[in-house]
Short mmCIF file of C-alpha atoms and ligand atoms in Angstrom, two decimals:
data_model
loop_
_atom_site.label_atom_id
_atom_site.label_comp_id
_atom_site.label_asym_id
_atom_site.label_seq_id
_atom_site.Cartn_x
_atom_site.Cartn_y
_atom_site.Cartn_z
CA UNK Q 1 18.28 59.54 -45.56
CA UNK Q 2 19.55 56.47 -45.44
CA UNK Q 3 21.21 54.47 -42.41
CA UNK Q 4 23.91 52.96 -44.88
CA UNK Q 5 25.12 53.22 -48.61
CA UNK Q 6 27.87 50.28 -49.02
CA UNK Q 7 29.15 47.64 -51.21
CA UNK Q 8 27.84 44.02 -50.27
CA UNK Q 9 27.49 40.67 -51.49
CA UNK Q 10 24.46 38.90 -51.82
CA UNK Q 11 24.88 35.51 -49.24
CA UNK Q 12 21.30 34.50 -49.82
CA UNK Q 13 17.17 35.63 -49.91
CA UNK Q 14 13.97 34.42 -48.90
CA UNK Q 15 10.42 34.94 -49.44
CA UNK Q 16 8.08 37.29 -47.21
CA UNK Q 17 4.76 37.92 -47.98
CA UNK Q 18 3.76 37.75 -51.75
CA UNK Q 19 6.09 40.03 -53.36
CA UNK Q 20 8.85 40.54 -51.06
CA UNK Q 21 12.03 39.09 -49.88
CA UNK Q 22 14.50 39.18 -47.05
CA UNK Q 23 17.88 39.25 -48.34
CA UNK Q 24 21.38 38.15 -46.07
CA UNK Q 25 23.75 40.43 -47.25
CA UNK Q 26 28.20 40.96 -46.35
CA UNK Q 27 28.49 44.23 -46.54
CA UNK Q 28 31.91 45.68 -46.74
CA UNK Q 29 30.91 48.15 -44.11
CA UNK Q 30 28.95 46.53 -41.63
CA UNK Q 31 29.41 42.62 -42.10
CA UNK Q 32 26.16 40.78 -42.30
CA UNK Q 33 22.71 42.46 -42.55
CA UNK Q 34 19.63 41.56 -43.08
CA UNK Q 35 17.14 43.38 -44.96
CA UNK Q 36 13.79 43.47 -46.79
CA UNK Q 37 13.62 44.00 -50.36
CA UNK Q 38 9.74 45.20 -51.05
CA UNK Q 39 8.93 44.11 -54.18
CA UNK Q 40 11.55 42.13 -55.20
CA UNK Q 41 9.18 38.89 -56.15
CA UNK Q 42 5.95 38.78 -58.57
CA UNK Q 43 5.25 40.11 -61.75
CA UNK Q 44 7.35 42.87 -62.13
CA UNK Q 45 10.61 42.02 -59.96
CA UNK Q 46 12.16 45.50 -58.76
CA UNK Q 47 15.77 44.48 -58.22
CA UNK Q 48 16.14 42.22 -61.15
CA UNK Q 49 18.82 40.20 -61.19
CA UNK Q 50 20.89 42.26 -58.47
CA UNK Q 51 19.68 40.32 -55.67
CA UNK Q 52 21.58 36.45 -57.13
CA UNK Q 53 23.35 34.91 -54.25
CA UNK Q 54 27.30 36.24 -54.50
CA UNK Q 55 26.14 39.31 -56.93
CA UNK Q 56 28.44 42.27 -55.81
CA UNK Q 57 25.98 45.30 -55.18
CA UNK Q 58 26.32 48.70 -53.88
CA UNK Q 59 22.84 49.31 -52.05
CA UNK Q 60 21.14 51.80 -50.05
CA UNK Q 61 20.05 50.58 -46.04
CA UNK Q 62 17.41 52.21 -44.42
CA UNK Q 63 16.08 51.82 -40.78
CA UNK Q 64 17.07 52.15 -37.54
CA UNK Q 65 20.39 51.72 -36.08
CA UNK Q 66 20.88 48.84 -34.62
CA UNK Q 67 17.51 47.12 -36.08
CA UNK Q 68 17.67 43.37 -36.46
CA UNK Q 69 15.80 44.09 -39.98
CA UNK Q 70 16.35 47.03 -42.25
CA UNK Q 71 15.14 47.91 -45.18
CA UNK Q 72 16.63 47.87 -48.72
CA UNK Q 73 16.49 51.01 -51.11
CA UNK Q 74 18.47 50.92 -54.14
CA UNK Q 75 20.54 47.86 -55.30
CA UNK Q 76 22.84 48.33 -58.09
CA UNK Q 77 24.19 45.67 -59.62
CA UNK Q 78 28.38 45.71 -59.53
CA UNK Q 79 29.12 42.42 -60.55
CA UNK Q 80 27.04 39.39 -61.26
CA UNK Q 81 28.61 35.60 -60.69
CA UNK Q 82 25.97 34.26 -62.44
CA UNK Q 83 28.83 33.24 -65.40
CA UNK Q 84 31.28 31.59 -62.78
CA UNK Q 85 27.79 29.33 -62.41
CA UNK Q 86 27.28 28.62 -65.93
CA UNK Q 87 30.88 27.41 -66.25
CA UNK Q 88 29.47 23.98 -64.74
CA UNK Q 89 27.90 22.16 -62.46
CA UNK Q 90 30.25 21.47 -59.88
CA UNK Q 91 30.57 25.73 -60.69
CA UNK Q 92 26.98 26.17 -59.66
CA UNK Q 93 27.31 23.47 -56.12
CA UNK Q 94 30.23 25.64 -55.37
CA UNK Q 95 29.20 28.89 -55.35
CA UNK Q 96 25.98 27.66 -52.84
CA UNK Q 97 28.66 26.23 -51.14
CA UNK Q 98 30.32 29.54 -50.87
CA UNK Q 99 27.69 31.68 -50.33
CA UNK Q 100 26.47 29.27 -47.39
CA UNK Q 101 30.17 29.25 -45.59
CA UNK Q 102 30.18 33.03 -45.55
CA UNK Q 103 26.65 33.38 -44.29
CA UNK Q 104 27.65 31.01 -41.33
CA UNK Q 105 31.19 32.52 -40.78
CA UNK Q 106 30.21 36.06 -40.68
CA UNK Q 107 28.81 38.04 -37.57
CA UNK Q 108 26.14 40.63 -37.60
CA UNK Q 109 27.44 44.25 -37.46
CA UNK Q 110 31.52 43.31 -37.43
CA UNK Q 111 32.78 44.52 -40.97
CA UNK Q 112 35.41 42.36 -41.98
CA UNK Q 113 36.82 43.82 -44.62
CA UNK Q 114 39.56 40.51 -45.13
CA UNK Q 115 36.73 37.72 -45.65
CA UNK Q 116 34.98 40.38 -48.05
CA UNK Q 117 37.78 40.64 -50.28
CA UNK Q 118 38.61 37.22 -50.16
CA UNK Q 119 35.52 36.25 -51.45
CA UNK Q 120 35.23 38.66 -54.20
CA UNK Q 121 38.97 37.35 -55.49
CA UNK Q 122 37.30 33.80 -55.08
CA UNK Q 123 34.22 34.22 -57.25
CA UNK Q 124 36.60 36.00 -59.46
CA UNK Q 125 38.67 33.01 -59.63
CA UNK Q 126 35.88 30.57 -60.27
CA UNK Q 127 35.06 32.67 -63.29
CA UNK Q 128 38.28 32.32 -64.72
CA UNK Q 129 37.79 28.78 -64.64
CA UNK Q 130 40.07 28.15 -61.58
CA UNK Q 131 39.38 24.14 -60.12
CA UNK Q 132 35.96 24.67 -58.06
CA UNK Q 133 37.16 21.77 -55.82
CA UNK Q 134 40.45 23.84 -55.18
CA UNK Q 135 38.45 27.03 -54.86
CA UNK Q 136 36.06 25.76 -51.79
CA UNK Q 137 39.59 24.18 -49.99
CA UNK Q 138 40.85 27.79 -50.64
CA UNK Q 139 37.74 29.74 -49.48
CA UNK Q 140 37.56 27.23 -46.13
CA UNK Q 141 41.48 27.32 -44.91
CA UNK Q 142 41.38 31.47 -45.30
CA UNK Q 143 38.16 32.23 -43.82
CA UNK Q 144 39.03 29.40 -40.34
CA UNK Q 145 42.41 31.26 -40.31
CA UNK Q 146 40.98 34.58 -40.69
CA UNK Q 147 39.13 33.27 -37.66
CA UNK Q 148 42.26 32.38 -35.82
CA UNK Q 149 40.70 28.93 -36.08
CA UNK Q 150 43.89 27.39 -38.17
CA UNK Q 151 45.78 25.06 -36.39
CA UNK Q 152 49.68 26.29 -37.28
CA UNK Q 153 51.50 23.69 -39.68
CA UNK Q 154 54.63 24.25 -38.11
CA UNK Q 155 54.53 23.78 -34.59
CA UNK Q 156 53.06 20.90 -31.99
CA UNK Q 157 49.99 22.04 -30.85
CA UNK Q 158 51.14 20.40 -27.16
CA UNK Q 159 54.64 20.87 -26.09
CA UNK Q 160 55.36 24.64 -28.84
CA UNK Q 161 58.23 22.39 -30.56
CA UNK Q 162 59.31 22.61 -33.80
CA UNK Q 163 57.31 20.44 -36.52
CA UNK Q 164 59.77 18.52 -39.24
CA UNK Q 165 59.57 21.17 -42.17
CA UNK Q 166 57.61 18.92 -44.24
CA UNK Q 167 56.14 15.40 -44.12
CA UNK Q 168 52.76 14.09 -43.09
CA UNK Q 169 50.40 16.43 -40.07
CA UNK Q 170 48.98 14.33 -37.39
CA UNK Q 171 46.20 16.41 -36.49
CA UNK Q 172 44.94 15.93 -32.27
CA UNK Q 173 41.83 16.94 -31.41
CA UNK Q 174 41.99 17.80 -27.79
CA UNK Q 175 45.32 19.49 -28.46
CA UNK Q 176 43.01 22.16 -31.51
CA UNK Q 177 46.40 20.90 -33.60
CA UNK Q 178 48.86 19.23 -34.81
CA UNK Q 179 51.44 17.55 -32.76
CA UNK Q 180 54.81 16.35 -33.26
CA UNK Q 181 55.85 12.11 -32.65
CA UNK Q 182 56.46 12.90 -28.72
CA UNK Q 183 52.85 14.26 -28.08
CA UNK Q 184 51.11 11.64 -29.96
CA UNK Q 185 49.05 9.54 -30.78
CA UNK Q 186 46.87 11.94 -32.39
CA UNK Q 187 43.86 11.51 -32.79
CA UNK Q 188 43.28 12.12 -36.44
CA UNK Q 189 42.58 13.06 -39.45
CA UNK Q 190 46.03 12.75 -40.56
CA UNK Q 191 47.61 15.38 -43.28
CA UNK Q 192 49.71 13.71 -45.72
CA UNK Q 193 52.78 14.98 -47.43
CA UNK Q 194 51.04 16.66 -49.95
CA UNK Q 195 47.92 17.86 -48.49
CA UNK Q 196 50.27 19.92 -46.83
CA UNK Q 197 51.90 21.23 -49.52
CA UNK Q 198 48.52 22.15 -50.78
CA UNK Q 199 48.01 24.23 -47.51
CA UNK Q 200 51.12 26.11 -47.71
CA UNK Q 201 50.38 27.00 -51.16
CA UNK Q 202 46.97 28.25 -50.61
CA UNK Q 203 48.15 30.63 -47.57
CA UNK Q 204 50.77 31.85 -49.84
CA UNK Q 205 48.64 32.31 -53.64
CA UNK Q 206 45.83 33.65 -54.67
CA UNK Q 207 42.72 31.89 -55.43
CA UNK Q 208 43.87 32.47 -59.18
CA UNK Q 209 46.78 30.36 -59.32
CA UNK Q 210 46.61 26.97 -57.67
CA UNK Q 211 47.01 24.61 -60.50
CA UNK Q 212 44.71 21.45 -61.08
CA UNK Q 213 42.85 19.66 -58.52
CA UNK Q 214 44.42 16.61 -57.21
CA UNK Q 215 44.22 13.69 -54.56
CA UNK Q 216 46.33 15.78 -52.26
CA UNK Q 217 42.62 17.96 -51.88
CA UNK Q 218 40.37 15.06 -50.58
CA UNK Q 219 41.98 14.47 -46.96
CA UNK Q 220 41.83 18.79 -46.64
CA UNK Q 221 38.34 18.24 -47.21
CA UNK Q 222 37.78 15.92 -44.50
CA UNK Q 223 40.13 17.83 -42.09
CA UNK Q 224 38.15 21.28 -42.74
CA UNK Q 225 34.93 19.29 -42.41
CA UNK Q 226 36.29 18.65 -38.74
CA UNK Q 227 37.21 21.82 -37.91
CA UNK Q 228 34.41 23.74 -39.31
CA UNK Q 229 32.30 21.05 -37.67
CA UNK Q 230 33.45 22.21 -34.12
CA UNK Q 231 33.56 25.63 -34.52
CA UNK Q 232 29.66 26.05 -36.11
CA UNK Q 233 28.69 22.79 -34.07
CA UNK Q 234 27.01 21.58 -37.09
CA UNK Q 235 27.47 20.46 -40.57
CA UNK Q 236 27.06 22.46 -43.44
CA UNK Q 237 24.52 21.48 -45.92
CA UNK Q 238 26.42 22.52 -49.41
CA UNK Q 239 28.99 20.20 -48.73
CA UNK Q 240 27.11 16.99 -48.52
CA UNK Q 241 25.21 17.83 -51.34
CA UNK Q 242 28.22 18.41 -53.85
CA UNK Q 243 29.82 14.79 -52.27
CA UNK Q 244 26.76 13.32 -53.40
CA UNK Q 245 26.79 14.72 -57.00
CA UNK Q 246 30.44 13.62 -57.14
CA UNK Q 247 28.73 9.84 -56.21
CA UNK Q 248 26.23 10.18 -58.82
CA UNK Q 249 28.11 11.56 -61.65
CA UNK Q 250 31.10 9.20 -60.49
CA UNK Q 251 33.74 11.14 -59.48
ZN1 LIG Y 1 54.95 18.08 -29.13
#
């Protein structure tokens, strides 16, 4: 019988042996789990295309409780985001870019059922054409504040006052936050005006409806970049690689 039968998305694979694979998957029950797919490489690939990074499946777990490894039975395909990848390229970088932030925000055996759902209504959104640049601010400020790792916008991180109710966020790194004009000087990056205003939407929309991409998304980049920097102690890789498209192609 098996261990588990749950919905999951695929985070990533990779090879073992000649015609197997080891595939990360979030399932909705269990959080992350690894698991090897026999047969799933060669010839005459078992799983087909089930087993595409961010596919939504509903597979079969076998193997001990507990087990570092188990094993995968069935997969059935739910929902494939292979079309939210065709849509472009900066389509394709993001969903990488997606599937690597959940893989490195997600624990091992702690079901989270929040991040799961957030990141179906986020592929969803990036098939319905929804600004991929937007989409990977989105996915970042949820998933740190699902990890109580967002800084509020409305209070000093030093003395509990009161922030002004809008204006530019000086962000202080020893304080985890922002601080108000008394507490400073921060010690960067700075928020302006309307990166904020960016944040606020995004914590109060889905990933569906947040407009066009503007300037007001760069300095979010380079503030999540900081805080996802100190909480994994390392950079991620999908993030470099889509700045250095954007160089290329000139954007
Ligand atoms: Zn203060």
């Amino acid at each position: 019988m098996a261990l588990l039968t749950t919905e999951a998305l695929v985070l990533r694979g990779y090879k073992l042996g000649e015609t197997s694979k080891v595939v990360v998957l979030l399932t909705r029950e269990r959080g992350k789990v690894r698991a090897v797919a026999r047969g799933a490489r060669g010839g005459r690939p078992r799983y087909q295309s089930a087993l595409e990074p961010l596919s939504e499946v509903r597979v079969s777990l076998y193997g001990r409780q507990g087990a570092e490894l188990l094993r995968l039975g069935e997969a059935e395909l739910l929902h494939s985001a292979f079309r939210a990848g065709t849509r472009s390229l900066e389509a394709a970088l993001f969903l990488s870019g997606c599937s690597e932030l959940l893989d490195a925000f997600s624990s091992e055996g702690e079901a989270e059922d929040r991040v799961y759902r957030l990141a179906l209504a986020v592929v969803e959104a990036a098939e319905k054409g929804a600004s991929p640049e937007l989409l990977g601010r989105y996915l970042e400020a949820w998933l740190l504040k699902l990890h109580g790792l967002y800084p509020p916008l409305d209070r000093c991180a030093a003395c509990g006052g009161e922030l002004p109710a809008t204006g530019a966020l000086a962000y202080h790194r020893a304080a985890h936050g922002f601080v108000c004009g008394s507490c400073g000087p921060a010690s960067g990056p700075d928020l302006p005006a309307d990166s904020r205003r960016l944040l606020v939407e995004f914590f109060r929309r889905p990933p569906d409806a947040l407009g066009e991409a503007g300037p007001a998304a760069r300095p979010v980049e380079a503030f999540h970049r900081d805080l996802i920097a100190a909480h994994l102690e390392r950079d991620l890789r999908a993030p470099r690689v889509i700045r250095e498209v954007a160089r290329e192609t000139g954007r």
